[in-house]
Coordinates of C-alpha atoms and ligand atoms in Angstrom, one line a residue:
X1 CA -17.4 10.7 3.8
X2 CA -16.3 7.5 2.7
X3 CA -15.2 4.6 5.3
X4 CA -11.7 3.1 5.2
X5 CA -10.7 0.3 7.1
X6 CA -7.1 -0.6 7.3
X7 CA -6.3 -4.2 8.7
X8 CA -2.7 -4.3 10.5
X9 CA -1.6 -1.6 12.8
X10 CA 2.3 -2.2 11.7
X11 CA 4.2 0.0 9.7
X12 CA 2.3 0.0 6.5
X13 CA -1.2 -0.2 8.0
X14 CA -0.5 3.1 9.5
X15 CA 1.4 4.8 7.0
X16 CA -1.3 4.4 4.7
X17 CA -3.7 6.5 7.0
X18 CA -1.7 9.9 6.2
X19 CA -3.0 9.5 2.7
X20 CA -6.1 8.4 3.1
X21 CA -6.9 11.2 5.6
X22 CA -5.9 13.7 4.2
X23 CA -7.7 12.5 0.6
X24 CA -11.0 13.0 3.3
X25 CA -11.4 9.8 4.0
X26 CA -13.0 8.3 7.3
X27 CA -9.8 6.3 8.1
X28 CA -10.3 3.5 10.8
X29 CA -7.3 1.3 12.3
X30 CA -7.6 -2.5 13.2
X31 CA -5.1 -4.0 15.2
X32 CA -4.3 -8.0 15.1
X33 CA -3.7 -9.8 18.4
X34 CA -0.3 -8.7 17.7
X35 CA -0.7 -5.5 17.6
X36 CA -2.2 -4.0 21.0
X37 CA 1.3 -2.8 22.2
X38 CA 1.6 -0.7 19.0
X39 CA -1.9 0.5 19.9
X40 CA -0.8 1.5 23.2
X41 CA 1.4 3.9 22.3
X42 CA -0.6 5.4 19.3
X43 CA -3.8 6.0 21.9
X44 CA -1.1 8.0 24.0
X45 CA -0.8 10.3 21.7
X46 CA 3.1 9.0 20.9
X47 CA 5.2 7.8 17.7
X48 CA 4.6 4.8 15.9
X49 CA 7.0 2.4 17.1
X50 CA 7.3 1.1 13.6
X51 CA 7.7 4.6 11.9
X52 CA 8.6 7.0 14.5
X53 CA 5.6 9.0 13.2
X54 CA 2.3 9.6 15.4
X55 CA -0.5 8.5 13.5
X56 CA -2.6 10.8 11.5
X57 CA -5.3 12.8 13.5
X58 CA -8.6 11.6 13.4
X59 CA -8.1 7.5 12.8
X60 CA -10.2 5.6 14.9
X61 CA -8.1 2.7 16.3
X62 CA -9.8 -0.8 16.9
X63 CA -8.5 -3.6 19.2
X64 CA -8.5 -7.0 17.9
X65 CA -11.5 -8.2 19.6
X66 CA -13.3 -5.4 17.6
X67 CA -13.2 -6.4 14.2
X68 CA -17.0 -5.8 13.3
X69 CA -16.8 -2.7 14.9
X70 CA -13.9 -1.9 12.6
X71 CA -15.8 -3.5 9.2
X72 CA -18.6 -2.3 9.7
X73 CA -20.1 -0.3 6.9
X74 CA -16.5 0.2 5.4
X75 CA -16.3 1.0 1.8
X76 CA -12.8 0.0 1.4
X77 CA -11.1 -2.6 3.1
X78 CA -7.2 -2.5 3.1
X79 CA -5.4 -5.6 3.9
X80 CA -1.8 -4.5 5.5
X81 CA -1.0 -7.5 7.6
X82 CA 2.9 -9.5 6.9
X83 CA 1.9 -11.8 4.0
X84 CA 2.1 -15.0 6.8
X85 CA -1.3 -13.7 8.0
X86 CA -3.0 -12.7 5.0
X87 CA -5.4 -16.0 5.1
X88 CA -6.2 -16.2 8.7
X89 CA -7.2 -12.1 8.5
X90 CA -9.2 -12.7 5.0
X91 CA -11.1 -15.4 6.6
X92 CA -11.7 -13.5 9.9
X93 CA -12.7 -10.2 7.6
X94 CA -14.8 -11.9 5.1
X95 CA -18.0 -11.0 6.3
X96 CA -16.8 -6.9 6.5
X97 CA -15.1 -7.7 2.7
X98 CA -17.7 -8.8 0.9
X99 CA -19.9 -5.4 1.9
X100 CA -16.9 -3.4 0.8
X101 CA -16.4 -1.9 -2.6
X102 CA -13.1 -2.8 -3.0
X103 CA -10.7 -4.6 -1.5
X104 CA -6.9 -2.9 -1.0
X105 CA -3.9 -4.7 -1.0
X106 CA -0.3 -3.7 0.5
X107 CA 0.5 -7.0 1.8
X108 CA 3.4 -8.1 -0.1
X109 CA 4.3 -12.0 -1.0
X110 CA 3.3 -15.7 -2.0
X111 CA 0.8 -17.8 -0.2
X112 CA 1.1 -21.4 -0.9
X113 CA -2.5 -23.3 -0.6
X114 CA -3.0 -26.6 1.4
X115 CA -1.3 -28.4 -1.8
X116 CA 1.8 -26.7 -1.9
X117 CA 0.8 -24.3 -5.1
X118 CA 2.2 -21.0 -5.0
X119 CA -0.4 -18.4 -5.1
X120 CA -0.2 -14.8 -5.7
X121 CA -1.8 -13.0 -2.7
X122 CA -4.8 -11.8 -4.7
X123 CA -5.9 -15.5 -6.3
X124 CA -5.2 -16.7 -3.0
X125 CA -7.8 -14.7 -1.2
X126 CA -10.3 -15.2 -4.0
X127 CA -9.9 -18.7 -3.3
X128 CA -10.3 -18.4 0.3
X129 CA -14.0 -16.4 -0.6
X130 CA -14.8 -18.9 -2.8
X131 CA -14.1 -21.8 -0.4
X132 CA -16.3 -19.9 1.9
X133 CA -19.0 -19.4 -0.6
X134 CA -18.4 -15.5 -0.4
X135 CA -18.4 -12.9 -3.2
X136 CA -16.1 -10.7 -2.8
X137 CA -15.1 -7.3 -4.9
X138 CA -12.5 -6.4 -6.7
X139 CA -8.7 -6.6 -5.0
X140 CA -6.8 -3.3 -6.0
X141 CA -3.4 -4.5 -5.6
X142 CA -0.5 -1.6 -4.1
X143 CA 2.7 -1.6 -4.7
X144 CA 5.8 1.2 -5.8
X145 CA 8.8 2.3 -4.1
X146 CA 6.7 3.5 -0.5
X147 CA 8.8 3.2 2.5
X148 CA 6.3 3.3 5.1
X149 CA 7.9 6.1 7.3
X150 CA 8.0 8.5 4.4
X151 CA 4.4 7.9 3.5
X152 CA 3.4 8.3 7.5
X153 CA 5.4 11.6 7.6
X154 CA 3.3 13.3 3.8
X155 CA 7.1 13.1 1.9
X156 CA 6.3 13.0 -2.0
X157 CA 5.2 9.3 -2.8
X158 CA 4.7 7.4 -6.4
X159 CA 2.8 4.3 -5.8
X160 CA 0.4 2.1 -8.2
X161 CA -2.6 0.8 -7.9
X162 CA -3.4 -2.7 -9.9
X163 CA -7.2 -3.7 -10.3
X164 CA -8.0 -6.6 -13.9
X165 CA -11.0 -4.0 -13.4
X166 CA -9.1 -0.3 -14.6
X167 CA -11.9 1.5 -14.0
X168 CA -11.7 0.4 -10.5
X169 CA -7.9 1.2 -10.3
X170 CA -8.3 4.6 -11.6
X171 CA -11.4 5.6 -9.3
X172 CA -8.9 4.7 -6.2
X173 CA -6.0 6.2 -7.9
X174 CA -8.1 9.8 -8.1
X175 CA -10.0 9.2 -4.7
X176 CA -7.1 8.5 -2.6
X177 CA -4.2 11.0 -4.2
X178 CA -2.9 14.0 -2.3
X179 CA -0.7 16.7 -3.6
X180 CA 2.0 14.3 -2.1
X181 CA 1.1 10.3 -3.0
X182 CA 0.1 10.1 -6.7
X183 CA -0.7 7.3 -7.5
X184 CA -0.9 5.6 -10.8
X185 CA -3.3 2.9 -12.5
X186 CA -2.9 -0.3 -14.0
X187 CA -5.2 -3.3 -15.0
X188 CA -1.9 -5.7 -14.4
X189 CA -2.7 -7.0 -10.9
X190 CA 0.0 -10.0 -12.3
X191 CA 2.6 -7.3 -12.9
X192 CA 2.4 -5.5 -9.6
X193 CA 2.0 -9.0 -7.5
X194 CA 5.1 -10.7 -9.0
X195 CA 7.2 -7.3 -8.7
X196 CA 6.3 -7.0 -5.1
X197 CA 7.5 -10.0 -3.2
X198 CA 10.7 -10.6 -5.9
X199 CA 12.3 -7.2 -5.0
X200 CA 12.7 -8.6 -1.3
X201 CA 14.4 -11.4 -2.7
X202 CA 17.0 -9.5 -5.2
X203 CA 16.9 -6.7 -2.6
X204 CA 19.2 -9.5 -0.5
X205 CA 21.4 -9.8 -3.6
X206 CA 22.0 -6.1 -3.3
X207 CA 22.8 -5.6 0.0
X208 CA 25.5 -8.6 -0.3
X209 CA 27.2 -6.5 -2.6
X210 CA 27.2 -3.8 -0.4
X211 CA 28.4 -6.2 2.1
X212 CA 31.4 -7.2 0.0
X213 CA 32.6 -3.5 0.0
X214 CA 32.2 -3.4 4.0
X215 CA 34.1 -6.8 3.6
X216 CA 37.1 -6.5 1.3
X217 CA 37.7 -2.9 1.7
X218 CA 36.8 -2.3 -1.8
X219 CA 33.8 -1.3 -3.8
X220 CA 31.6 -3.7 -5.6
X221 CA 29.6 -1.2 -7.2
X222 CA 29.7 -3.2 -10.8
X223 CA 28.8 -5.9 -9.6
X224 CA 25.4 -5.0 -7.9
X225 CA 24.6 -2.4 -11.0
X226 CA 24.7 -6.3 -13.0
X227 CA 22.7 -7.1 -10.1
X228 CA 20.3 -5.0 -10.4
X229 CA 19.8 -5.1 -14.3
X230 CA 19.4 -8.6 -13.7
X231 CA 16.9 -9.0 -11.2
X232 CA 14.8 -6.5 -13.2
X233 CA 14.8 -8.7 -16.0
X234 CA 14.2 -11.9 -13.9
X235 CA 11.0 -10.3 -12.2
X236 CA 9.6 -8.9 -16.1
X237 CA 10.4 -12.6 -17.1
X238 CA 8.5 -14.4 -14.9
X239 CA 5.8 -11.8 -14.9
X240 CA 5.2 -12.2 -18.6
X241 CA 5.2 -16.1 -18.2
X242 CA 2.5 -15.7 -15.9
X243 CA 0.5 -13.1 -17.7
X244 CA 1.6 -9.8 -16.6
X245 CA 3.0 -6.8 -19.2
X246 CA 6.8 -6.7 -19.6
X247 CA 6.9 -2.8 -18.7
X248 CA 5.4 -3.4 -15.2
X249 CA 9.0 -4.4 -14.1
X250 CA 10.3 -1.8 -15.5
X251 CA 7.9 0.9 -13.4
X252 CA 7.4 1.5 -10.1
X253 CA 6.7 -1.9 -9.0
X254 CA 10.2 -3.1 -10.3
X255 CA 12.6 -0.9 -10.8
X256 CA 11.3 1.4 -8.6
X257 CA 10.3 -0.7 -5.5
X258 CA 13.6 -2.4 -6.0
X259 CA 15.8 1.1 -6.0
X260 CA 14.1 2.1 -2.7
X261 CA 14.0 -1.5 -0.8
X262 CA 18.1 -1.9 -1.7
X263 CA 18.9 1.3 -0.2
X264 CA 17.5 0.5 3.2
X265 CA 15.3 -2.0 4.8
X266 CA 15.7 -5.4 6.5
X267 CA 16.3 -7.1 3.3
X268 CA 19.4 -5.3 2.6
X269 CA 20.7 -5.2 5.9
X270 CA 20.8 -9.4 6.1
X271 CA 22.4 -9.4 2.3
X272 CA 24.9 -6.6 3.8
X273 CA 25.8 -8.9 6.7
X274 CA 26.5 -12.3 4.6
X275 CA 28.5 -9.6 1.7
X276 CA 30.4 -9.1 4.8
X277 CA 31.6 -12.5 5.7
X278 CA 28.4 -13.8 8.1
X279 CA 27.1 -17.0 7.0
X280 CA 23.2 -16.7 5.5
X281 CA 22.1 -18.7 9.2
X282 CA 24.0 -16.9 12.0
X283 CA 23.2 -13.8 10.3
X284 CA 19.1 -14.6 9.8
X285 CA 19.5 -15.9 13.4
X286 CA 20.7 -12.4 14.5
X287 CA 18.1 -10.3 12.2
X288 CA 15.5 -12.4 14.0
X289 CA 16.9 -11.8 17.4
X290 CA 16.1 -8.5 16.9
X291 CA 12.8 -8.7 15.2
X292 CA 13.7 -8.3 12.1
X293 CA 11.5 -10.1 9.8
X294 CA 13.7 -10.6 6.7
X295 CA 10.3 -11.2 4.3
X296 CA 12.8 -12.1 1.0
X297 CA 14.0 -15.4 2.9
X298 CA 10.4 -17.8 2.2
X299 CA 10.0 -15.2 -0.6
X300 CA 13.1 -16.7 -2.6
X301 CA 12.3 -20.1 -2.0
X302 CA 8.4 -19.8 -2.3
X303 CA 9.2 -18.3 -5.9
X304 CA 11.9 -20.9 -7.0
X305 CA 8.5 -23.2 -6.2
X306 CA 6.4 -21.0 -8.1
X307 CA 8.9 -20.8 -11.3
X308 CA 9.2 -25.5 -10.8
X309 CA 5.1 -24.8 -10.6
X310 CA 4.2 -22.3 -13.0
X311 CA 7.0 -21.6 -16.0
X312 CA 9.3 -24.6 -16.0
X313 CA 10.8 -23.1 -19.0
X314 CA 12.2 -20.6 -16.6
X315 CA 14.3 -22.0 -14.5
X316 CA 17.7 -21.8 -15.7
X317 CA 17.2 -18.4 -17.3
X318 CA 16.3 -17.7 -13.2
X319 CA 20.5 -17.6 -12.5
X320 CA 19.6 -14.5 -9.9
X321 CA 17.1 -15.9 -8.2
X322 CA 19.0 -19.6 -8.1
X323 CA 22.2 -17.6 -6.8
X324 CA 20.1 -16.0 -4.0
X325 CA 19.0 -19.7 -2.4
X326 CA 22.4 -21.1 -2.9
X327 CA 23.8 -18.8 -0.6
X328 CA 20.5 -18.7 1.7
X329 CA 21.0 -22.3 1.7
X330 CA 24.6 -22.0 2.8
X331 CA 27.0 -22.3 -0.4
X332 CA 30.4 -23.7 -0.2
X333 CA 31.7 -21.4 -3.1
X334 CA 32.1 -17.6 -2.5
X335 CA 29.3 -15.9 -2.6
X336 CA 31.1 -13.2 -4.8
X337 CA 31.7 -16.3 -7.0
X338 CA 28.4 -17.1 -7.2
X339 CA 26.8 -13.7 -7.4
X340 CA 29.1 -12.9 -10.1
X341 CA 28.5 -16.3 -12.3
X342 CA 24.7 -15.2 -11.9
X343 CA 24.7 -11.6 -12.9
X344 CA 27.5 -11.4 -15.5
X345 CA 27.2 -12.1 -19.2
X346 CA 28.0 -15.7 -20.1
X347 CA 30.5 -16.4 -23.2
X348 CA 28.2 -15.9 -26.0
Ligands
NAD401 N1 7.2 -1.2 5.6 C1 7.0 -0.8 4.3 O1 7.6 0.2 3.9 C2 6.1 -1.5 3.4 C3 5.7 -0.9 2.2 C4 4.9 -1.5 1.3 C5 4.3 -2.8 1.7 N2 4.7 -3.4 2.8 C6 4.1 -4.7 3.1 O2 3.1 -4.5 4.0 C7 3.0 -5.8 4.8 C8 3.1 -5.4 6.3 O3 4.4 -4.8 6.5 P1 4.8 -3.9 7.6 O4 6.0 -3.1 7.2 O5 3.6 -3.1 8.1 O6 5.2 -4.9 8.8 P2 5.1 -4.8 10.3 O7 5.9 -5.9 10.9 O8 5.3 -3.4 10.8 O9 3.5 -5.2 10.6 C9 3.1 -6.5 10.3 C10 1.6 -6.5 10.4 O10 1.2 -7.9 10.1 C11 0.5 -8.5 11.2 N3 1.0 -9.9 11.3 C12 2.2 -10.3 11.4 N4 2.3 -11.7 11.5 C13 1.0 -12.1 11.4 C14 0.3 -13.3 11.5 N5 1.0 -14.4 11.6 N6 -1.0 -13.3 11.5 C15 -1.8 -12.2 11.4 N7 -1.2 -11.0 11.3 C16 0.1 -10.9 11.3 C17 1.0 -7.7 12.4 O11 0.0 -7.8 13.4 C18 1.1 -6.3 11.8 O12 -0.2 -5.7 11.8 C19 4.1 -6.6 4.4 O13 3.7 -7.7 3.5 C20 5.1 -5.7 3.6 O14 5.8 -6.3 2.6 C21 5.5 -2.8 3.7

């Protein structure tokens, strides 16, 4: 039976495990030091606190302080930590890494390195290896419209796997599907990278138009269809400038990621609150009171870094993504105004 190890006991880390097990995998769990408390309550037999789902029979669960334990002899390593700790984990994990076959990816945004370049997450762990002197394998990268709850309680899943190797992709796309999480390949690890962190950042944009109906008492549904479109077209943009295939946005890692993370998430919920009159501040300050990472915030101004960095050419054709940090930064205009000025056609 092949050996999985997932790193990040949160909610993605152990979603993923219904899959995997019952694929036939040997599934093993590895908590970070932040993670013992969700641990705790897994090894009593309870609901995830993340996804209200117990975990999968059969995963083994590893404590922090047992991360060779975890690695060791893995054929697949899956890294599933918040983006903010994908470097410290990589460089912990390299060891168990390089002896994999492949390394999975569901952690989702941009790493900038000691120079203030924007990374994808993929490059940005090949450079840590390299840094180190390590070879590593390839990086399947994961992405699609999976709420992690769903995926922990076996609900019908599309998600995609993106390898530069597509033989690699496909192998993990057969060896990992269930009648329930199909999963498709691609060889545009650019594609699927760009899409994933972006959505959290127009999924803000959404919600603040569903916040405007909450607000005014009248529907706004135009508007955040214009949204949409647009933000779908911004993410294929600046996915072709850096490499990746046009249709990727328009697959499951755009369209279909962005769909599912604007109906429901943290993302949404702070655009609903500053659609609804909050300022972008008070309202992040509440989100965070209550745990709420809102992962589109340093995802909207990491990529307007990334766009200045990358595909200057882009930046005024960006008007979504600009609109979103003007009212994260606090705008003095409406954000109505400035939403719509973003997302509706200009005089020709
Ligand atoms: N929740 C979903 O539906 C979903 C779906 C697909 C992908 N993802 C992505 O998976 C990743 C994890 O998301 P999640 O929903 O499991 O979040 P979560 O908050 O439930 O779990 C976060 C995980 O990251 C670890 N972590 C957080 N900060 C860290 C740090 N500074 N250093 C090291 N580790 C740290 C935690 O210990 C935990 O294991 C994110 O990048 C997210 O975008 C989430």
């Amino acid at each position: 039976m092949a050996i999985i190890t997932i790193l990040g006991a949160g909610a993605m880390g152990s979603a993923l495990c219904t899959p995997v097990c019952r694929a036939g995998w040997e599934v093993r769990l590895w908590g970070t030091w932040l993670d013992g408390h969700l641990l705790d309550v897994c090894e009593a037999g309870k609901p995830h606190p993340r996804t209200q789902i117990p975990l999968e029979k059969g995963v083994k669960l590893y404590r922090s302080n047992e991360l060779n334990k975890a690695l060791e002899g893995a054929d697949v390593v899956v890294m599933s930590v918040a983006s903010v700790g994908v470097p410290k984990v990589t460089e912990l994990a390299l060891k168990g890494i390089s002896q994999a076959k492949a390394l999975w990816l569901t952690s989702k945004g941009f790493c900038p390195d000691k120079n203030g370049k924007i990374q994808l997450l993929p490059e940005a762990i090949r450079i840590i290896a390299k840094q180190k002197g390590v070879l590593i394998p390839p990086i399947v990268a994961i992405a699609g419209p999976v709420k992690a709850n769903e995926c922990a309680e076996g609900k019908p899943t599309a998600t995609i796997f993106g390898c530069k190797d597509l033989e690699v992709s496909r192998k993990y796309a057969q060896e990992a599907r269930t009648e329930v999480y199909c999963i498709e390949a691609t060889d545009d690890e650019i594609g699927v990278e760009i899409c994933a962190p972006m959505k959290n950042v127009y999924a803000i944009a959404l919600g603040i138009a569903d916040g405007l109906e909450e607000g005014t008492g009248f529907p706004h549904h135009n508007l955040k269809a214009a949204t949409f479109s647009r933000a779908i077209k911004e993410m294929s943009l600046l996915g072709q400038a850096l490499g990746a295939r046009m249709e990727t946005a328009f697959g499951l890692p755009g369209v279909g990621d962005l769909e599912v993370t604007g109906l429901s998430g943290r993302n949404k919920v702070y655009g609903v609150r500053i659609g609804r009159g909050e300022s972008a501040k008070n309202a992040l300050a509440e989100m965070n009171r209550l745990e709420q990472t809102v992962e589109g915030v340093p995802a909207a101004s990491l990529a307007a870094k990334l766009v200045e960095q990358s595909a200057p050419h882009l930046k005024e054709k960006m008007t979504l993504l600009q609109a979103v940090n003007e009212i994260l930064a606090g705008t003095e205009r409406s954000v109505v105004r400035v939403l719509s000025e973003a997302v509706l056609p200009q005089k020709p």
